[in-house]
Coordinates of C-alpha atoms and ligand atoms in Angstrom, one line a residue:
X228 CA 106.9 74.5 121.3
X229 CA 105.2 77.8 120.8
X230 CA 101.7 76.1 119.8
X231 CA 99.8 74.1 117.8
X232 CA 98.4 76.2 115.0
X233 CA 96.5 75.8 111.7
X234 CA 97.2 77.8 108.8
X235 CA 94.4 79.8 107.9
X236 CA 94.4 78.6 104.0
X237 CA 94.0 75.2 105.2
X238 CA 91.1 76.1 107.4
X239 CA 89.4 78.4 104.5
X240 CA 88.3 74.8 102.2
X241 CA 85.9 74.1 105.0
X242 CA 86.8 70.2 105.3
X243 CA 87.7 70.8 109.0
X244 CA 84.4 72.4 110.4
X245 CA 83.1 71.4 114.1
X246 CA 87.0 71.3 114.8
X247 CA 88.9 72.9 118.1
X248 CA 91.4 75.1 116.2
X249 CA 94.1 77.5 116.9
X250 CA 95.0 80.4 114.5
X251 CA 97.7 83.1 114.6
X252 CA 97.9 86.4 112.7
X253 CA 97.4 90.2 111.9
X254 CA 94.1 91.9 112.2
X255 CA 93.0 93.3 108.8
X256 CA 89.8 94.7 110.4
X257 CA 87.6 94.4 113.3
X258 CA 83.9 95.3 112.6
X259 CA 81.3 96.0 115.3
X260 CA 83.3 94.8 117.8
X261 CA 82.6 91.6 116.9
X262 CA 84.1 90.3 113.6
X263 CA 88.1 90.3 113.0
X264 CA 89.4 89.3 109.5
X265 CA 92.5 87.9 109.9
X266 CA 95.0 87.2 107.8
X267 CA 98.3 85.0 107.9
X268 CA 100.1 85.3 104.8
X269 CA 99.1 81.8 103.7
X270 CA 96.3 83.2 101.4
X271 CA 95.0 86.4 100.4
X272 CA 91.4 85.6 101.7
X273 CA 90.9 86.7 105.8
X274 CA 89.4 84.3 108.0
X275 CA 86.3 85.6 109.9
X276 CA 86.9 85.4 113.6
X277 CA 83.4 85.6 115.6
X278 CA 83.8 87.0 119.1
X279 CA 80.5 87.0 120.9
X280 CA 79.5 89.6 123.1
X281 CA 80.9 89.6 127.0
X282 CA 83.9 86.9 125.5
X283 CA 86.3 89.8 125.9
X284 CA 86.5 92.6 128.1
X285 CA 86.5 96.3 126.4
X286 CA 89.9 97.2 127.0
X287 CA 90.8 93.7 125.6
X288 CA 88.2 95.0 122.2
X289 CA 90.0 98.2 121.8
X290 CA 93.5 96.8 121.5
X291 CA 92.2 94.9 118.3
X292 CA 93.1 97.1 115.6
X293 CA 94.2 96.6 112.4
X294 CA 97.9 95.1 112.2
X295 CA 98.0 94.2 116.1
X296 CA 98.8 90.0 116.1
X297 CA 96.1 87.6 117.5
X298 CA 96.0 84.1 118.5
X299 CA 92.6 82.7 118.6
X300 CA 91.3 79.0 119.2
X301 CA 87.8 78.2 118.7
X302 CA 85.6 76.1 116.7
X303 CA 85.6 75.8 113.0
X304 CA 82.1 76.5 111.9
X305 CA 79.8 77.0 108.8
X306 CA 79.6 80.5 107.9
X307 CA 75.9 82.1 108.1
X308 CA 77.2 85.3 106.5
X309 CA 78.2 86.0 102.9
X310 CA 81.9 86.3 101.6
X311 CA 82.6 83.0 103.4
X312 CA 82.4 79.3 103.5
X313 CA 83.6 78.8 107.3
X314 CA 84.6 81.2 110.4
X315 CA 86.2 80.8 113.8
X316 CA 83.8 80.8 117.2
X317 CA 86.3 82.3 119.2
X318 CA 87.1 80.6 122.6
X319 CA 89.8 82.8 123.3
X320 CA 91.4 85.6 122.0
X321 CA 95.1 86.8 123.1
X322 CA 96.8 90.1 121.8
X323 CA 100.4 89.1 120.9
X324 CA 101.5 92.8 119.4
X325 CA 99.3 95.8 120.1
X326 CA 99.4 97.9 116.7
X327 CA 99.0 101.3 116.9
X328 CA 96.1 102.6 114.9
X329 CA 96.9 106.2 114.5
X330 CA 100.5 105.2 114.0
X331 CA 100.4 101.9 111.3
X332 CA 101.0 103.0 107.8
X333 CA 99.3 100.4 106.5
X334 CA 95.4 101.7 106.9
X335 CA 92.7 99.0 105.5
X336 CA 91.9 101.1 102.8
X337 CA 93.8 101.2 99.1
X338 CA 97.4 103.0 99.0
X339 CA 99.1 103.8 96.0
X340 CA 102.2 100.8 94.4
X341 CA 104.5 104.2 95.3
X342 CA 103.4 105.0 98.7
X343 CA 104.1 101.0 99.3
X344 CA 107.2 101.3 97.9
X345 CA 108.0 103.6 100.6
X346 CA 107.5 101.3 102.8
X347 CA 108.4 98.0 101.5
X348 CA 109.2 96.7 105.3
X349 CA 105.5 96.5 105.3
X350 CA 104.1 95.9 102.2
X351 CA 104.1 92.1 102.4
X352 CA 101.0 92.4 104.4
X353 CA 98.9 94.0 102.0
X354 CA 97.1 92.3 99.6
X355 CA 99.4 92.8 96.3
X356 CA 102.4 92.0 98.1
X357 CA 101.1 89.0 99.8
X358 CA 100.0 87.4 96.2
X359 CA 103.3 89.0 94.2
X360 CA 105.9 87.2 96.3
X361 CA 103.8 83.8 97.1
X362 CA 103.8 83.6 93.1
X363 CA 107.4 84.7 93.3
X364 CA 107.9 81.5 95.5
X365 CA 106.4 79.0 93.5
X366 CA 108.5 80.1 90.4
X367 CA 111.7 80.0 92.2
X368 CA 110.4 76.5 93.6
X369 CA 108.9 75.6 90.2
X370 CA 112.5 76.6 88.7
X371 CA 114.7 74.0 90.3
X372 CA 112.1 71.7 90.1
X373 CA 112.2 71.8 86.3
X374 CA 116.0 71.5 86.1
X375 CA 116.1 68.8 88.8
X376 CA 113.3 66.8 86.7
X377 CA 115.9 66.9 83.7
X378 CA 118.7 65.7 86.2
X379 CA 120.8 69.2 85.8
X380 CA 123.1 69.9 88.5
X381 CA 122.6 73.3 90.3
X382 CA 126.4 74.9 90.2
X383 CA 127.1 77.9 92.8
X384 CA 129.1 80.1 91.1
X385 CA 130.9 83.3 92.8
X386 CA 129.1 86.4 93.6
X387 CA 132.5 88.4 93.7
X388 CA 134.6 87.4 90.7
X389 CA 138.1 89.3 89.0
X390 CA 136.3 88.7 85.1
X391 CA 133.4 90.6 83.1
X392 CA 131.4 87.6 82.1
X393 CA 129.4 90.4 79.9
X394 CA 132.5 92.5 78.8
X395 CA 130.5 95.5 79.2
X396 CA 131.9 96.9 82.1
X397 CA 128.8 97.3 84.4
X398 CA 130.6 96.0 87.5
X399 CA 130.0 96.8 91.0
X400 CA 134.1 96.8 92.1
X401 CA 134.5 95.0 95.7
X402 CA 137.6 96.3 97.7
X403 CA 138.7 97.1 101.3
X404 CA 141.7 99.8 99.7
X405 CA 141.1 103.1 101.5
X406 CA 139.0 105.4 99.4
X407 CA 141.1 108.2 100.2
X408 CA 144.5 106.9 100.4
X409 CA 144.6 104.1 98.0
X410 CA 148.1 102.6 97.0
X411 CA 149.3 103.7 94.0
X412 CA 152.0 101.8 91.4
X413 CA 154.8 103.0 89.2
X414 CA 152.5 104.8 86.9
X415 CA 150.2 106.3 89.6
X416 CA 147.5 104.0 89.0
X417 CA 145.8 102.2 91.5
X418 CA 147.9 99.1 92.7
X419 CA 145.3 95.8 93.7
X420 CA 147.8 93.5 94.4
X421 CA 147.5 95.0 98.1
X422 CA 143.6 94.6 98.2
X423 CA 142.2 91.8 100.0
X424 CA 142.0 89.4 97.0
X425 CA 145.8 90.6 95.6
X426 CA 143.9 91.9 92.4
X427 CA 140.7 93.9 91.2
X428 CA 138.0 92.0 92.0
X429 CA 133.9 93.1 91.3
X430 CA 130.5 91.5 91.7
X431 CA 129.4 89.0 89.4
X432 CA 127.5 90.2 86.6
X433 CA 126.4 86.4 85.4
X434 CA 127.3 83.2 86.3
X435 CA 127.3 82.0 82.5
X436 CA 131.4 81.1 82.2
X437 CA 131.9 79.4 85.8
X438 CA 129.0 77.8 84.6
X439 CA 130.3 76.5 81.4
X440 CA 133.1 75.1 83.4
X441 CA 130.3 72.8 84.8
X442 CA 128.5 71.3 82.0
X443 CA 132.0 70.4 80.0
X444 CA 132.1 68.4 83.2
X445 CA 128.5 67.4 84.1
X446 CA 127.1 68.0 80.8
X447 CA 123.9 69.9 82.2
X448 CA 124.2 72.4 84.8
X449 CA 121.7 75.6 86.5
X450 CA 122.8 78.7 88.2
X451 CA 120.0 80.7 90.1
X452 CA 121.5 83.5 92.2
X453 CA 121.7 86.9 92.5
X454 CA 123.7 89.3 89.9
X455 CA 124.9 93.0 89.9
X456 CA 124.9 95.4 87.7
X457 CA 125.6 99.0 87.7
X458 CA 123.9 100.5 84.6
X459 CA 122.7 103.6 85.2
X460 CA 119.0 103.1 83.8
X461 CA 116.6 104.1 85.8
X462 CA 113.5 101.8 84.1
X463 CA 110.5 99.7 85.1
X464 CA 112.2 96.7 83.9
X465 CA 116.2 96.7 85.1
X466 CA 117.8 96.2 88.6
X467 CA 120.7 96.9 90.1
X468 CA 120.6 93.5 92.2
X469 CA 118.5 91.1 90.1
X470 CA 118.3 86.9 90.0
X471 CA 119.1 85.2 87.0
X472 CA 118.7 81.6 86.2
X473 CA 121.7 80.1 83.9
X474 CA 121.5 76.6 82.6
X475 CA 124.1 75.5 80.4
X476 CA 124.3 72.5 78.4
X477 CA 127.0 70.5 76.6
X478 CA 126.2 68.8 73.7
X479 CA 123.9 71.5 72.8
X480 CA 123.3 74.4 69.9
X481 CA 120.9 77.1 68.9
X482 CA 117.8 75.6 68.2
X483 CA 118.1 72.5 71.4
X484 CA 119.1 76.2 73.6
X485 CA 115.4 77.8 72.8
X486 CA 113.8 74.7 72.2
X487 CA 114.5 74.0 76.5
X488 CA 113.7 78.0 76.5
X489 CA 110.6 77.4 75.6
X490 CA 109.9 74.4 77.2
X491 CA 111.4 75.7 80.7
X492 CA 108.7 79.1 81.0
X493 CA 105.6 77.2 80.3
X494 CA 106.6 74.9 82.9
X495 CA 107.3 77.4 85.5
X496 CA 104.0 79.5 84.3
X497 CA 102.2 76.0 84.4
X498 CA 103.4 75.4 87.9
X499 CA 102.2 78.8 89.3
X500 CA 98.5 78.6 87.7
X501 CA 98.2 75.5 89.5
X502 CA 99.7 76.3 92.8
X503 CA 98.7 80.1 93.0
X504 CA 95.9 80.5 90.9
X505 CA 93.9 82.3 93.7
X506 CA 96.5 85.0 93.7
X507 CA 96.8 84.9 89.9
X508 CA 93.2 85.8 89.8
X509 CA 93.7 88.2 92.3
X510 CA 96.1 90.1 90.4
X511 CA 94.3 89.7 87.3
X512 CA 91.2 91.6 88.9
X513 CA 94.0 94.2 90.4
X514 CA 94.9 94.5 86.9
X515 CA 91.7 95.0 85.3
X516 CA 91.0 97.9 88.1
X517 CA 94.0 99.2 87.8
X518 CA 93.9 99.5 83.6
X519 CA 90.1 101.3 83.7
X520 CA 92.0 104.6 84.5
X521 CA 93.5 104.1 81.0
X522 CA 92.4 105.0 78.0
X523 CA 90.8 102.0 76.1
X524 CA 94.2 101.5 73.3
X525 CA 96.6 101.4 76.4
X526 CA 94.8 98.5 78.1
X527 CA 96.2 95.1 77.5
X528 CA 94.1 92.7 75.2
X529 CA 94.1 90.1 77.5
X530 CA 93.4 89.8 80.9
X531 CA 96.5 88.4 83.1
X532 CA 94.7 85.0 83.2
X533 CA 94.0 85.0 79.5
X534 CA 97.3 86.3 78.4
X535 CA 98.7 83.3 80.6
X536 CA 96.9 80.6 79.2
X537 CA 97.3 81.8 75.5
X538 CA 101.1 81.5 76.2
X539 CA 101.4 77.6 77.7
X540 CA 98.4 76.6 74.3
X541 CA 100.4 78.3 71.6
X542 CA 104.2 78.3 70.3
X543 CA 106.5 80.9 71.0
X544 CA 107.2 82.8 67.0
X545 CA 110.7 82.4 66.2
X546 CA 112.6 85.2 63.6
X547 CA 116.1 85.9 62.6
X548 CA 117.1 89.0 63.7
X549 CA 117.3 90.3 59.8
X550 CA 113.4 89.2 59.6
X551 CA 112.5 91.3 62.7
X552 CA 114.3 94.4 61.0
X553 CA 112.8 93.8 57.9
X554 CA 109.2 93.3 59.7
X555 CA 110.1 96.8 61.5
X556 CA 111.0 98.6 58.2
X557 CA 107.9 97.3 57.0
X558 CA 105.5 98.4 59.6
X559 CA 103.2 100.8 59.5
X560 CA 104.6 102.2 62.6
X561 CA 108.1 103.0 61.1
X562 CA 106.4 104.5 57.8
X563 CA 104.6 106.5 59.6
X564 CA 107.6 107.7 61.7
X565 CA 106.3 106.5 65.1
X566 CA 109.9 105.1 66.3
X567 CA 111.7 107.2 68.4
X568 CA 115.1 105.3 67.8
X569 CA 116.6 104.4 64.3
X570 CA 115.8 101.0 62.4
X571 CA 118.4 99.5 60.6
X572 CA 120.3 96.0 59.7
X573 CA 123.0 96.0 63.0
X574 CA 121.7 98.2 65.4
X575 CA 120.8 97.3 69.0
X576 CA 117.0 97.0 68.7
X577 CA 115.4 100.0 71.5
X578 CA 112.4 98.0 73.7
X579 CA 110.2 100.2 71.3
X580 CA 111.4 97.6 68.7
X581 CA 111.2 94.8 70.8
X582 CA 107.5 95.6 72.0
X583 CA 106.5 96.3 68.9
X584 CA 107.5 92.9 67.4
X585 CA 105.6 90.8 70.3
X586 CA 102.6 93.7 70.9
X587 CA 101.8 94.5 67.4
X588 CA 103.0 92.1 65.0
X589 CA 103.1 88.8 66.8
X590 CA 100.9 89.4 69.5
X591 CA 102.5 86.5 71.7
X592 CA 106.0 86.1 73.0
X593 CA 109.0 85.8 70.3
X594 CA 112.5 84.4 70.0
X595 CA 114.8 86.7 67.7
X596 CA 118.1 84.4 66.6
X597 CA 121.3 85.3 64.8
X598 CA 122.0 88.8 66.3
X599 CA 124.5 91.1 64.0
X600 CA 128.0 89.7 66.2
X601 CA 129.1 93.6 67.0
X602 CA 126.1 94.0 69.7
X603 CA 126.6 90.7 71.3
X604 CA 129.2 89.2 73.8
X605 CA 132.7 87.6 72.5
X606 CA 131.6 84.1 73.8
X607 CA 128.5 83.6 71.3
X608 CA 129.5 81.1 68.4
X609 CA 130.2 82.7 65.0
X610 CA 127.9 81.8 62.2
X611 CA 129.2 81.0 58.5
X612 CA 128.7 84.7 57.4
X613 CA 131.1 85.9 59.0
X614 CA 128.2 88.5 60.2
X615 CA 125.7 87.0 62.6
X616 CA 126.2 85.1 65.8
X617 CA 123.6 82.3 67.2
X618 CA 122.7 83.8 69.6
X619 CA 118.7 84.3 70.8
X620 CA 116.6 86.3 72.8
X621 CA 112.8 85.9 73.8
X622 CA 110.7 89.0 74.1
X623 CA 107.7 88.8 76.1
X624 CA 104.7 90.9 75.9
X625 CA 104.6 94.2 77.9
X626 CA 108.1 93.3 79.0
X627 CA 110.2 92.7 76.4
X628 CA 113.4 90.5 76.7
X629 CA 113.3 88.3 79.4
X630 CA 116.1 86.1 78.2
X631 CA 119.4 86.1 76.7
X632 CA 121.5 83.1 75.9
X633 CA 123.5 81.6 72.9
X634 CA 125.6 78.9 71.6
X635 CA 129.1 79.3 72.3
X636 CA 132.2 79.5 70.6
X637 CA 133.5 76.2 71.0
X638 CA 136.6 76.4 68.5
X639 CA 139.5 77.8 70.3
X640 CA 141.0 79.6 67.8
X641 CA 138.1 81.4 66.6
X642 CA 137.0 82.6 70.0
X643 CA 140.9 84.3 70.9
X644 CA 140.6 85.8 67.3
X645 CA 137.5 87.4 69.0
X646 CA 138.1 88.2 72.2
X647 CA 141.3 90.0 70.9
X648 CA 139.4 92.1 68.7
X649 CA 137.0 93.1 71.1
X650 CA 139.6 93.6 74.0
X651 CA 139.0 90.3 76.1
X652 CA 142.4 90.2 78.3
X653 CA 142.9 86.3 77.3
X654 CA 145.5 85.9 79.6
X655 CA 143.4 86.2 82.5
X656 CA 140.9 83.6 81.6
X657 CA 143.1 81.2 80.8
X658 CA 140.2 79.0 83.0
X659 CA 137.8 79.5 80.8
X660 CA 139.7 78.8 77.6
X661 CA 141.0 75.6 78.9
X662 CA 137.5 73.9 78.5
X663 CA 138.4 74.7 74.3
X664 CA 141.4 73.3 75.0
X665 CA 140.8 70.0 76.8
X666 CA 138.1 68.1 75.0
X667 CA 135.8 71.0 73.4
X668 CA 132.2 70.9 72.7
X669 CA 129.6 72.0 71.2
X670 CA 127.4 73.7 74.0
X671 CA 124.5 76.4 74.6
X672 CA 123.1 78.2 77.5
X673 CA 121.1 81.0 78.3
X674 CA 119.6 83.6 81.3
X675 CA 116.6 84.3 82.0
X676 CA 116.2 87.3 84.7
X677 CA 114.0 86.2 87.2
X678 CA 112.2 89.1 88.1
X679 CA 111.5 89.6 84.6
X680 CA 109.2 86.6 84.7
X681 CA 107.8 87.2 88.0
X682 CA 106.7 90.6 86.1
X683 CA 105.3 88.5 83.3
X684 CA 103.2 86.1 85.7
X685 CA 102.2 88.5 88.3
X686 CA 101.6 92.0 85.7
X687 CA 102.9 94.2 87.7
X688 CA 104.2 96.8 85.6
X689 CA 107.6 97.9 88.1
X690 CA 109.7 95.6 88.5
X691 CA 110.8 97.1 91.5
X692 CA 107.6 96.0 92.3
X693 CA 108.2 92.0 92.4
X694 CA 111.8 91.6 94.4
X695 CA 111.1 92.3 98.0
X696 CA 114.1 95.2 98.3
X697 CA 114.9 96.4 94.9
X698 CA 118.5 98.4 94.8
X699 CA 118.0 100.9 91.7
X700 CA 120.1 103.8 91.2
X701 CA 120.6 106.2 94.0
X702 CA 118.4 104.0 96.0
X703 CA 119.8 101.7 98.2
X704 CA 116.7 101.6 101.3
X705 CA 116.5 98.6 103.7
Ligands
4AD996 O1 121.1 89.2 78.3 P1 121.9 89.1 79.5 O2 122.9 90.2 79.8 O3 122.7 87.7 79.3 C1 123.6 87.2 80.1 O4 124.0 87.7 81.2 C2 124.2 85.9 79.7 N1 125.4 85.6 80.4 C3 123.1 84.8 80.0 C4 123.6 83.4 79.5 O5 123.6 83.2 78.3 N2 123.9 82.6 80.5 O6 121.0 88.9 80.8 C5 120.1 87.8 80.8 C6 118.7 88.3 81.3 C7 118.1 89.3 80.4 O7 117.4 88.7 79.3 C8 117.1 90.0 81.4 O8 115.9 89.2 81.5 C9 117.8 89.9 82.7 O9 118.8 88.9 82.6 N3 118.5 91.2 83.0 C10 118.0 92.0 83.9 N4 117.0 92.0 84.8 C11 116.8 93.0 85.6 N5 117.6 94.1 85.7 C12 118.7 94.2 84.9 N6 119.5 95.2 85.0 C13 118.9 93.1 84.0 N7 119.9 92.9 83.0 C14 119.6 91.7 82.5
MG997 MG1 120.6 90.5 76.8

């Protein structure tokens, strides 16, 4: 065993004072050669380390600089100073890893999100970091708590798959063929039945039909794993690698789909205010610091704390899509032409749209139903019509959509009508039809990206920002 050691966020309550402890962790700073702030990634807040004068020898001193490791036993004692409850009377002190000041990146002073960025290998030690991906955490924990609550089964379904769950052709392709020498068929093209899988094969872009395949078996089912997509939009809100959560239910439609929707985010929200609320209110002060540079229209309404609490204490809005267009022809903003993109009845609404809608109108998060069937995937059930699908999205504020899901078309012959018009080779998910064929039902599901939500929770405004190594075009470091 390495050693006994406490976690510094336990020690920080101050119920353990007058007790011998042991702590490990980084310097943060070291003030008149006497005080170290310390930090373990348990908490945001530094424990005080006291070191009297003639404990260590100089040379000893000088090797504590910021980011060099420490482990330190001592007494837990009351704190005389101010900014703290409870410090460490050092015993003894031991260097683990000498840090080399004039060489560390990470300087205790206040570097820029981009600069961090840079050097995401480190960033986890600064303050941001450390409260962005222990909120991270507790979501991801909160998530399968939630489904497990409800008795859902968690399905792993394939990251490399030979099917477009989307049908929109954003697929990463996964092959060993030579790039340079690929084997060709009759017709020149290239042939796959030599590549390692015998066909053409790509990286999952949702789990949402192998996850079907559970809940016509299991009734209620989760998938939370990473997906790929290679869109070429270089924005504060998409990914190339991102997580998604998928739970699908059987015996299920629209309205029971949003209804768990709903229900699902303020219990993940719910779960992080209570768990992390030290680093939400860290982040909500970062956030307020960060906004005075703006101009006073750009800064949000509400503080991160606020703007989380108004969203578990008040319903999400729900609209048909054809009430959201006819609320944006309406605005003030499209009269007076302050739309970039076009409004009308069937197009794919721009996040100008979309932020409008929840900013502006609604002023809290909205879920938009019954989507014009051209813009949406050939799985969503067909409403009576003959126009619409039922299919829903929420938009969040200063995010915008954050999830996408639908019922599904559960009548057989309906959904080959449909995935013949839009181009679906049927004959290659013969799997997936099969659950239409053997003992159909109605069922709904939908995806919520989860570093959409970490965004949302945490306000950071990148979302490159909230997974530890985002992969965005023509960047691919770590
Ligand atoms: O709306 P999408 O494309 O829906 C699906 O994939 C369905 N199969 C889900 C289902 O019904 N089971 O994606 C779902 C969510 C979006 O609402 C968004 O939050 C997130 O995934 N998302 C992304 N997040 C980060 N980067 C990207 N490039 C994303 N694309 C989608
Ligand atoms: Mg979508």
């Amino acid at each position: 065993m390495f050693n006994k050691r406490t976690k510094i966020k336990d020690l920080l309550s101050g119920e353990k004072t007058g007790q011998e402890i042991t702590v490990m962790g980084w310097v943060r700073t070291f003030r008149n050669n006497q005080f170290v702030a310390l930090n373990d990634g348990s908490t945001n807040n530094n424990l005080q380390i006291v070191i009297e004068l003639g404990l260590i020898d100089d040379a000893t001193a000088k090797r504590i600089t910021t980011g060099a490791s420490l482990k330190v036993s001592g007494t837990l004692v009351e704190s005389l100073g101010k900014g703290q409850k409870v410090e460490v009377k050092a015993a003894t002190v031991e260097i683990l890893g000498d840090c080399d000041a004039e060489k560390y990146p990470l300087q205790p002073k206040k570097h820029s999100l981009e600069f961090l960025r840079e050097i995401a290998h480190l960033r986890f030690r600064t303050n941001t970091f450390g409260a962005v991906f222990r909120v991270r955490h507790a979501l991801a924990f909160a998530i399968h708590r939630f489904f497990n609550e409800k008795g859902f089964v968690y399905l792993h379904t394939p990251i490399i798959t030979s099917s477009d769950a989307e049908g929109a052709g954003e697929m990463f392709r996964v092959t060993t063929l030579p790039l340079n020498n690929a084997p060709k068929d009759a017709n020149g093209n290239i042939d796959f039945s030599e590549d390692f899988f015998g066909k053409s094969t790509n990286l999952t872009v949702s789990g949402q039909l192998e996850g079907e395949l559970g809940a016509t078996a299991f009734s209620e089912i989760y998938t939370f794993g990473p997906t790929f997509r290679a869109e070429n939009s270089n924005t504060t809100r998409h990914l190339a690698e991102f997580w998604m959560i998928e739970p699908e239910m059987a015996f299920c439609d629209l309205e029971d789909d949003a209804n768990l929707a709903e229900e699902f985010i303020k219990y993940i929200i719910k779960y992080a205010l209570e768990h992390n609320r030290d680093d939400i209110e860290f982040l909500d002060t970062r956030l307020k610091d960060e906004e005075k540079q703006l101009p006073q229209d750009k800064r949000s309404e509400l503080g991160l704390l606020e703007k989380l609490e108004f969203v578990l204490n008040n319903a999400f809005e729900r609209v048909t899509y054809t009430e959201a267009i006819d609320i944006l022809l309406n605005s003030p903003a499209y009269k007076k032409k302050k739309f970039k993109y076009e409004v009308s009845w069937g197009i794919d609404m721009q996040s100008e749209h979309e932020r409008y809608l929840v900013e502006k109108h609604f002023k809290k998060p909205v879920i938009v139903t019954d989507y014009p069937k051209d813009i949406k995937a050939f799985y969503m059930r067909q409403n009576d019509d003959g126009k619409t699908v039922a299919a829903m999205d929420i938009l969040a504020p200063g995010i915008g959509e954050i999830v996408g899901g639908s019922q599904r078309e559960e009548r057989l012959e309906k959904l080959e009508t449909r995935m013949k018009e839009m181009h679906i080779p049927a004959e290659e998910m013969n799997w997936y039809l099969d659950t239409r064929r053997f003992g159909s039902v109605p069922h709904a599901g939908f995806g919520l990206g989860f570093e959409r939500i970490v965004q949302f929770v945490t306000g950071m405004t990148n979302i490159r920002d909230v997974i530890p190594f985002a992969r965005t075009p023509k960047n691919c470091e770590f």
